[in-house]
């Protein structure tokens, strides 16, 4: 039996001429009431399939540093700029990040101030520095290569070694760096002879198919290279906005007016700008168009000087959060909404040499199941007997960018240009402009996003019923913190809302030093527990009834959940037979697949998969062993993950330990199965209860796409070569996702296959094939087009900072799995500097912009976001700056974040509330003004709230009005010696009610998590430091730069 998940080719021309039944249904996705497929009760399950893991072959941060470009820039007319503003840059708040509660000592030896990243003694005429960065040849990380050594085979519940499948090297081809000739005043033309682009070596992909799950046809390359490809017909252009059209440029600049220069640097005036109109890329010499070309910040001090010359106020800040590039839809109205797919730049470079000068990652963030506003649901199309219409050659799904010819009898594929026959059932006449007359009735021809009902040929087995299996640690640690009670009650409260009624399956396995199976047979009145203590040869004590139909066994399930907390009330067992329990869960679930939810409160200590208390190790930091702390300690976990994915099982981990519990190892189960890691360090029911309840309930009740695979096809000349997120690669470009939902996004990097792109437009198509909870096979398809350009400036202008930083964050987190934290941070910084330097070189000389940091409007927040990334929990500092488990959990979390949540996490919101609470209106959208993330914004008379999307912190100023305090707490603060245990009550007064409404408002911004609200008083150390001050990323904290210092560093490094 093969698992599902195959986009099975078929549908060659000549299908039967049955009446076309189709039509489109305006049914919201995820709520269909499709055919109910009966769920066979599971038989006695002992998985015997030979184990052959499908190792994921993503690459670590794989772009090679560019070779030094030996151009010598013209001397800059840098003029000292003496700001009349207060010298805010040297302000120090006097705060040093406190050691975390673990009382680690923070030693200077393990932190290097970012100032040392790159030399900053740049002078105006210096040569480009060779990047001080480790050579590109990084050793492969164990996470990214298949487990070394014997893997295991399930046979009768025990493991046997078996030989390993070969790995597939993945990753973009090494970029060839263009050797720049010495620079003249003119920006070099990308196709000028000074560039000597060489085609990069193509990565060698073998047709790697894991475990025999994928029909050979799926491993075929998208475009069998030997076939001649005909040129696109002229008709193609009628659906594609013209590249030359001014409308494309219309939204450049002017959207956000550039901030006025602070002060006027001597020697730089508007008049001088006007003197060189013809040299600027803005033809016509219009001042406005010049302003639209770039933004800049005055940096008045001489390079190398310590005097800050940047005005704090003038620094760009993303105070409105993510700005979706919805303007793309103005130029490409047939594209899917950017919430589903965002390119890092909506202008694809036309050549390898041009790409080499972009320096930032070229790629996309794909969020296939992003939640949509009401009324914009993705429409469902059922082709009925005509079958899903796809290109015969490249398997692209029919979409709004295909063109019809031959009086409607043929259609041309927009990805590979092949002329396909229109099936008889699908025929429609064309109007005078060559469009089909029925286009308005056909979402697949008029909408960028659509969902097809997949016929049986897209199934290898009948769609399985949704199933939920719970693996619950009941050792003393779990009992003591109140976890069992909350878990049982929350699951019980969600039973009515579990997706898939009436087919939903459910089961439980509890464990400490032994495994406890629970018979939930519907004929029982109470569940029966069977204990298996033999951990070496795990077997199922019962062939059936460990995973049961929820509707049939509802009363037994409820009885089990009611008794669960008391069942283990006095349990003093400290051991955890986690690995054997995982084996047992696999045996129960392997036939149906589904979701495995793991609740783990301690370090696995018994049987296979037991983990060492390796903990964090100060001595490893700064050495080439550092990264090993952040990767799984035992290949068992990745092998199990591979086995789970093969059986369509997704794993979510809820981890609660107050001690080290090796999140690095446990999390890999979620990473390779499309799952998620929830971490509640030092869980206490009283403080974390609400958050945990909410997040568990969301996990259980959110809609799921089951048994899914995703592939992103691209037009000629480009292809996605690396993927970053939680999934397992089933072939070079097929992502296996046993379960996926609206909270998961994926990053991917794009490579140019040809030296020179010959098309004007490149197309992308995301296809997610999945089983809905109702048991219907569906294909969700998002299609987008982007222009191919030969102008480097345009590539920068069309950059999407949100997509860039989301992709950079994923690359940086992956990089920490094979390198030092310091190296991962440096690499991101280097990319930023190179891109700004490249951009600067386009414009600086002809506009005499020495002394200014130049950047495109589109990237104005990127320097700040890169700083935020370097200061994020996953990447910051070293040993003393984040507990290892929390760092690893944060890393797993970042890998799946959609763009909006990533940006909120990187640059959280800070709002002053005292006036809003006492005077403001209820319209929080307007009354909540986001502030710069610096302690300078904190007024001792104020009340502030800080919100990073995961937690909120309320900060009470020392001189905050006692009336407000009383209104909120019902007492004065002296009655609360320990604010860490205080829960905000809702009191019967307007201030308290309004505060609750603010919290609700912030939480509703993001339904995927529950923001724990913590309260801290000004000066209450160390809590104030860890909860708020160390997160004010614009300030200098131990070993990190302030925003101003950062900008100065970037400015210095990007000169030359
Ligand atoms: Zn095609």
Short mmCIF file of N, CA and C in Angstrom, two decimals, residues 251-369:
data_model
loop_
_atom_site.label_atom_id
_atom_site.label_comp_id
_atom_site.label_asym_id
_atom_site.label_seq_id
_atom_site.Cartn_x
_atom_site.Cartn_y
_atom_site.Cartn_z
N UNK A 251 3.73 52.97 -9.08
CA UNK A 251 3.65 52.89 -7.63
C UNK A 251 5.01 52.98 -6.96
N UNK A 252 5.99 53.33 -7.77
CA UNK A 252 7.31 53.52 -7.17
C UNK A 252 7.34 54.83 -6.41
N UNK A 253 7.95 54.75 -5.25
CA UNK A 253 8.12 55.97 -4.50
C UNK A 253 6.78 56.63 -4.28
N UNK A 254 6.80 57.70 -3.63
CA UNK A 254 5.57 58.44 -3.48
C UNK A 254 4.57 57.75 -2.57
N UNK A 255 4.75 56.51 -2.32
CA UNK A 255 3.82 55.82 -1.43
C UNK A 255 4.07 56.29 -0.01
N UNK A 256 5.31 56.23 0.35
CA UNK A 256 5.69 56.79 1.64
C UNK A 256 6.64 57.94 1.33
N UNK A 257 6.21 59.11 1.65
CA UNK A 257 7.09 60.22 1.30
C UNK A 257 8.41 60.09 2.03
N UNK A 258 9.47 60.33 1.32
CA UNK A 258 10.77 60.20 1.97
C UNK A 258 10.89 61.22 3.10
N UNK A 259 11.50 60.82 4.18
CA UNK A 259 11.65 61.78 5.27
C UNK A 259 12.55 62.91 4.83
N UNK A 260 12.25 64.07 5.28
CA UNK A 260 13.12 65.18 4.89
C UNK A 260 14.49 64.96 5.48
N UNK A 261 15.49 65.36 4.73
CA UNK A 261 16.84 65.20 5.27
C UNK A 261 16.96 66.00 6.56
N UNK A 262 17.63 65.44 7.50
CA UNK A 262 17.80 66.16 8.76
C UNK A 262 19.03 67.03 8.61
N UNK A 263 18.80 68.27 8.60
CA UNK A 263 19.91 69.17 8.34
C UNK A 263 20.29 69.05 6.89
N UNK A 264 21.10 69.91 6.43
CA UNK A 264 21.56 69.80 5.06
C UNK A 264 23.06 69.68 5.08
N UNK A 265 23.55 68.55 4.66
CA UNK A 265 24.99 68.42 4.67
C UNK A 265 25.62 69.46 3.75
N UNK A 266 26.68 69.97 4.20
CA UNK A 266 27.36 70.96 3.37
C UNK A 266 27.74 70.30 2.06
N UNK A 267 27.64 71.05 1.02
CA UNK A 267 28.05 70.52 -0.27
C UNK A 267 26.97 69.66 -0.91
N UNK A 268 25.90 69.51 -0.25
CA UNK A 268 24.82 68.72 -0.86
C UNK A 268 23.58 69.55 -0.84
N UNK A 269 23.11 69.86 -1.99
CA UNK A 269 21.89 70.66 -2.04
C UNK A 269 21.02 70.13 -3.15
N UNK A 270 19.80 70.51 -3.09
CA UNK A 270 18.89 70.09 -4.14
C UNK A 270 19.36 70.62 -5.49
N UNK A 271 19.92 71.80 -5.44
CA UNK A 271 20.38 72.38 -6.69
C UNK A 271 21.43 71.48 -7.34
N UNK A 272 22.32 70.96 -6.52
CA UNK A 272 23.33 70.10 -7.10
C UNK A 272 22.76 68.82 -7.66
N UNK A 273 21.74 68.35 -7.00
CA UNK A 273 21.11 67.16 -7.56
C UNK A 273 20.62 67.44 -8.96
N UNK A 274 20.12 68.66 -9.11
CA UNK A 274 19.54 68.99 -10.40
C UNK A 274 20.59 69.12 -11.49
N UNK A 275 21.83 69.28 -11.07
CA UNK A 275 22.85 69.49 -12.10
C UNK A 275 23.20 68.23 -12.85
N UNK A 276 22.80 67.13 -12.33
CA UNK A 276 23.19 65.89 -12.99
C UNK A 276 21.98 65.06 -13.37
N UNK A 277 21.06 65.71 -13.99
CA UNK A 277 19.82 64.96 -14.23
C UNK A 277 20.03 63.79 -15.18
N UNK A 278 20.91 63.97 -16.12
CA UNK A 278 20.99 62.93 -17.14
C UNK A 278 21.78 61.71 -16.71
N UNK A 279 22.52 61.89 -15.65
CA UNK A 279 23.28 60.73 -15.18
C UNK A 279 22.41 59.83 -14.33
N UNK A 280 21.42 60.41 -13.77
CA UNK A 280 20.57 59.61 -12.89
C UNK A 280 19.71 58.67 -13.70
N UNK A 281 19.34 57.61 -13.10
CA UNK A 281 18.49 56.66 -13.81
C UNK A 281 17.10 57.21 -14.05
N UNK A 282 16.72 58.23 -13.31
CA UNK A 282 15.41 58.79 -13.53
C UNK A 282 15.49 59.74 -14.71
N UNK A 283 15.17 59.23 -15.86
CA UNK A 283 15.30 60.02 -17.06
C UNK A 283 14.39 61.23 -16.97
N UNK A 284 14.84 62.32 -17.53
CA UNK A 284 14.02 63.51 -17.49
C UNK A 284 14.51 64.47 -16.45
N UNK A 285 15.28 64.00 -15.52
CA UNK A 285 15.90 64.88 -14.56
C UNK A 285 14.91 65.56 -13.63
N UNK A 286 13.76 65.03 -13.53
CA UNK A 286 12.78 65.63 -12.65
C UNK A 286 13.17 65.35 -11.21
N UNK A 287 13.15 66.37 -10.41
CA UNK A 287 13.58 66.18 -9.02
C UNK A 287 12.75 65.11 -8.34
N UNK A 288 11.45 65.15 -8.61
CA UNK A 288 10.59 64.19 -7.95
C UNK A 288 11.01 62.76 -8.28
N UNK A 289 11.32 62.55 -9.55
CA UNK A 289 11.68 61.18 -9.90
C UNK A 289 13.01 60.79 -9.27
N UNK A 290 13.86 61.77 -9.05
CA UNK A 290 15.11 61.47 -8.37
C UNK A 290 14.83 61.04 -6.94
N UNK A 291 13.96 61.77 -6.31
CA UNK A 291 13.61 61.43 -4.93
C UNK A 291 13.00 60.04 -4.89
N UNK A 292 12.28 59.71 -5.94
CA UNK A 292 11.65 58.41 -5.95
C UNK A 292 12.64 57.28 -6.16
N UNK A 293 13.83 57.61 -6.65
CA UNK A 293 14.79 56.56 -6.91
C UNK A 293 15.27 55.89 -5.64
N UNK A 294 15.53 56.66 -4.64
CA UNK A 294 16.08 56.06 -3.43
C UNK A 294 15.77 56.92 -2.23
N UNK A 295 15.99 56.35 -1.09
CA UNK A 295 15.92 57.09 0.14
C UNK A 295 17.35 57.17 0.67
N UNK A 296 17.55 58.13 1.53
CA UNK A 296 18.88 58.18 2.11
C UNK A 296 18.81 58.78 3.49
N UNK A 297 19.81 58.48 4.24
CA UNK A 297 19.93 59.03 5.58
C UNK A 297 21.21 59.84 5.62
N UNK A 298 21.13 61.01 6.18
CA UNK A 298 22.35 61.78 6.34
C UNK A 298 23.23 61.14 7.40
N UNK A 299 24.43 60.93 7.05
CA UNK A 299 25.41 60.49 8.04
C UNK A 299 26.49 61.54 8.02
N UNK A 300 26.49 62.39 9.00
CA UNK A 300 27.30 63.59 8.90
C UNK A 300 28.73 63.42 9.31
N UNK A 301 29.00 62.46 10.14
CA UNK A 301 30.36 62.37 10.64
C UNK A 301 31.27 61.77 9.58
N UNK A 302 32.53 62.10 9.71
CA UNK A 302 33.48 61.48 8.80
C UNK A 302 33.54 59.99 9.12
N UNK A 303 33.65 59.21 8.10
CA UNK A 303 33.74 57.77 8.38
C UNK A 303 34.90 57.49 9.31
N UNK A 304 34.68 56.62 10.23
CA UNK A 304 35.74 56.31 11.17
C UNK A 304 35.63 57.11 12.44
N UNK A 305 34.93 58.21 12.36
CA UNK A 305 34.77 59.03 13.56
C UNK A 305 33.75 58.38 14.47
N UNK A 306 33.85 58.67 15.73
CA UNK A 306 32.93 58.08 16.67
C UNK A 306 31.67 58.94 16.84
N UNK A 307 31.74 60.14 16.35
CA UNK A 307 30.58 61.00 16.52
C UNK A 307 29.42 60.51 15.69
N UNK A 308 28.33 60.26 16.32
CA UNK A 308 27.19 59.83 15.53
C UNK A 308 26.62 61.01 14.76
N UNK A 309 26.32 60.76 13.55
CA UNK A 309 25.80 61.85 12.75
C UNK A 309 24.42 61.55 12.21
N UNK A 310 23.78 60.55 12.78
CA UNK A 310 22.45 60.22 12.30
C UNK A 310 21.46 60.68 13.34
N UNK A 311 20.43 61.28 12.89
CA UNK A 311 19.41 61.71 13.82
C UNK A 311 18.49 60.55 14.15
N UNK A 312 18.32 60.34 15.43
CA UNK A 312 17.50 59.22 15.88
C UNK A 312 16.09 59.26 15.29
N UNK A 313 15.56 60.46 15.26
CA UNK A 313 14.19 60.60 14.78
C UNK A 313 14.05 60.19 13.32
N UNK A 314 15.11 60.39 12.58
CA UNK A 314 14.98 60.18 11.13
C UNK A 314 15.11 58.72 10.73
N UNK A 315 15.48 57.88 11.68
CA UNK A 315 15.65 56.48 11.31
C UNK A 315 14.31 55.85 10.96
N UNK A 316 14.29 55.08 9.90
CA UNK A 316 13.01 54.45 9.52
C UNK A 316 12.61 53.34 10.47
N UNK A 317 11.34 53.31 10.79
CA UNK A 317 10.81 52.28 11.71
C UNK A 317 9.52 51.72 11.15
N UNK A 318 9.35 50.43 11.23
CA UNK A 318 8.14 49.81 10.69
C UNK A 318 6.99 49.87 11.68
N UNK A 319 6.51 51.06 11.95
CA UNK A 319 5.51 51.20 13.01
C UNK A 319 4.12 50.78 12.57
N UNK A 320 3.99 50.42 11.32
CA UNK A 320 2.68 49.91 10.88
C UNK A 320 2.71 48.42 10.61
N UNK A 321 3.75 47.75 11.08
CA UNK A 321 3.83 46.32 10.87
C UNK A 321 4.05 45.97 9.41
N UNK A 322 3.60 44.81 9.05
CA UNK A 322 3.81 44.34 7.68
C UNK A 322 2.94 45.12 6.71
N UNK A 323 3.56 45.55 5.64
CA UNK A 323 2.77 46.17 4.58
C UNK A 323 2.76 45.22 3.40
N UNK A 324 1.66 44.53 3.24
CA UNK A 324 1.57 43.56 2.16
C UNK A 324 1.75 44.26 0.82
N UNK A 325 2.52 43.68 -0.06
CA UNK A 325 2.75 44.33 -1.36
C UNK A 325 1.54 44.15 -2.27
N UNK A 326 0.41 44.64 -1.82
CA UNK A 326 -0.80 44.41 -2.62
C UNK A 326 -0.79 45.22 -3.91
N UNK A 327 0.17 46.15 -4.02
CA UNK A 327 0.30 46.91 -5.27
C UNK A 327 0.63 45.98 -6.44
N UNK A 328 1.26 44.87 -6.10
CA UNK A 328 1.57 43.91 -7.16
C UNK A 328 0.29 43.56 -7.93
N UNK A 329 -0.81 43.52 -7.19
CA UNK A 329 -2.08 43.15 -7.83
C UNK A 329 -2.56 44.23 -8.79
N UNK A 330 -2.11 45.47 -8.60
CA UNK A 330 -2.50 46.51 -9.56
C UNK A 330 -1.89 46.21 -10.93
N UNK A 331 -0.63 45.76 -10.90
CA UNK A 331 0.03 45.46 -12.18
C UNK A 331 -0.31 44.06 -12.67
N UNK A 332 -0.55 43.15 -11.74
CA UNK A 332 -0.83 41.77 -12.11
C UNK A 332 -2.13 41.31 -11.44
N UNK A 333 -3.25 41.83 -11.91
CA UNK A 333 -4.51 41.53 -11.22
C UNK A 333 -4.89 40.05 -11.26
N UNK A 334 -4.27 39.30 -12.14
CA UNK A 334 -4.62 37.87 -12.20
C UNK A 334 -3.78 37.04 -11.24
N UNK A 335 -2.81 37.70 -10.57
CA UNK A 335 -1.98 36.95 -9.62
C UNK A 335 -2.79 36.54 -8.41
N UNK A 336 -2.35 35.49 -7.75
CA UNK A 336 -2.91 35.16 -6.44
C UNK A 336 -2.56 36.30 -5.49
N UNK A 337 -3.31 36.42 -4.42
CA UNK A 337 -3.02 37.47 -3.45
C UNK A 337 -1.65 37.23 -2.82
N UNK A 338 -0.90 38.31 -2.56
CA UNK A 338 0.44 38.12 -1.98
C UNK A 338 0.43 37.39 -0.64
N UNK A 339 -0.71 37.31 0.03
CA UNK A 339 -0.71 36.57 1.30
C UNK A 339 -0.36 35.10 1.07
N UNK A 340 -0.55 34.60 -0.16
CA UNK A 340 -0.25 33.20 -0.44
C UNK A 340 1.18 33.01 -0.95
N UNK A 341 1.67 33.99 -1.67
CA UNK A 341 3.02 33.85 -2.24
C UNK A 341 3.64 35.23 -2.38
N UNK A 342 4.78 35.42 -1.77
CA UNK A 342 5.49 36.70 -1.91
C UNK A 342 6.91 36.44 -2.32
N UNK A 343 7.31 37.06 -3.40
CA UNK A 343 8.70 36.95 -3.85
C UNK A 343 9.55 37.96 -3.09
N UNK A 344 10.82 37.64 -2.91
CA UNK A 344 11.69 38.59 -2.22
C UNK A 344 11.93 39.84 -3.07
N UNK A 345 11.78 39.71 -4.38
CA UNK A 345 11.70 40.90 -5.22
C UNK A 345 10.77 40.56 -6.37
N UNK A 346 9.86 41.50 -6.64
CA UNK A 346 8.90 41.21 -7.70
C UNK A 346 9.46 41.66 -9.05
N UNK A 347 10.72 41.35 -9.27
CA UNK A 347 11.38 41.62 -10.55
C UNK A 347 12.51 40.61 -10.62
N UNK A 348 12.36 39.63 -11.46
CA UNK A 348 13.34 38.54 -11.51
C UNK A 348 14.49 38.95 -12.42
N UNK A 349 15.72 38.85 -11.91
CA UNK A 349 16.86 39.26 -12.73
C UNK A 349 16.96 38.41 -14.00
N UNK A 350 17.36 39.07 -15.07
CA UNK A 350 17.35 38.37 -16.36
C UNK A 350 18.61 37.56 -16.60
N UNK A 351 19.60 37.71 -15.73
CA UNK A 351 20.84 36.97 -15.99
C UNK A 351 21.52 36.59 -14.69
N UNK A 352 22.37 35.63 -14.78
CA UNK A 352 23.14 35.20 -13.62
C UNK A 352 23.99 36.33 -13.07
N UNK A 353 24.55 37.12 -13.99
CA UNK A 353 25.44 38.18 -13.52
C UNK A 353 24.66 39.24 -12.75
N UNK A 354 23.45 39.48 -13.19
CA UNK A 354 22.61 40.44 -12.49
C UNK A 354 22.20 39.89 -11.13
N UNK A 355 21.88 38.64 -11.11
CA UNK A 355 21.49 37.99 -9.85
C UNK A 355 22.63 38.07 -8.84
N UNK A 356 23.85 37.93 -9.34
CA UNK A 356 24.99 37.96 -8.45
C UNK A 356 25.14 39.33 -7.78
N UNK A 357 24.53 40.35 -8.37
CA UNK A 357 24.65 41.69 -7.79
C UNK A 357 23.46 42.04 -6.90
N UNK A 358 22.60 41.13 -6.71
CA UNK A 358 21.43 41.37 -5.85
C UNK A 358 21.79 41.06 -4.39
N UNK A 359 22.59 40.05 -4.16
CA UNK A 359 23.17 39.74 -2.84
C UNK A 359 22.17 39.24 -1.81
N UNK A 360 20.94 39.69 -1.89
CA UNK A 360 19.94 39.19 -0.96
C UNK A 360 19.38 37.89 -1.53
N UNK A 361 18.72 37.09 -0.70
CA UNK A 361 18.20 35.84 -1.26
C UNK A 361 17.09 36.10 -2.28
N UNK A 362 17.16 35.37 -3.37
CA UNK A 362 16.08 35.43 -4.36
C UNK A 362 15.20 34.23 -4.08
N UNK A 363 13.95 34.49 -3.79
CA UNK A 363 13.09 33.36 -3.44
C UNK A 363 11.70 33.82 -3.07
N UNK A 364 11.03 33.00 -2.30
CA UNK A 364 9.63 33.31 -1.99
C UNK A 364 9.27 32.77 -0.62
N UNK A 365 8.26 33.39 -0.04
CA UNK A 365 7.59 32.83 1.13
C UNK A 365 6.20 32.38 0.67
N UNK A 366 5.94 31.11 0.84
CA UNK A 366 4.68 30.54 0.38
C UNK A 366 3.84 30.16 1.60
N UNK A 367 2.63 30.61 1.62
CA UNK A 367 1.73 30.37 2.75
C UNK A 367 0.43 29.82 2.15
N UNK A 368 0.42 28.54 1.80
CA UNK A 368 -0.63 28.04 0.91
C UNK A 368 -2.03 28.09 1.50
N UNK A 369 -2.13 28.02 2.82
CA UNK A 369 -3.46 27.99 3.44
C UNK A 369 -3.70 29.24 4.29
#
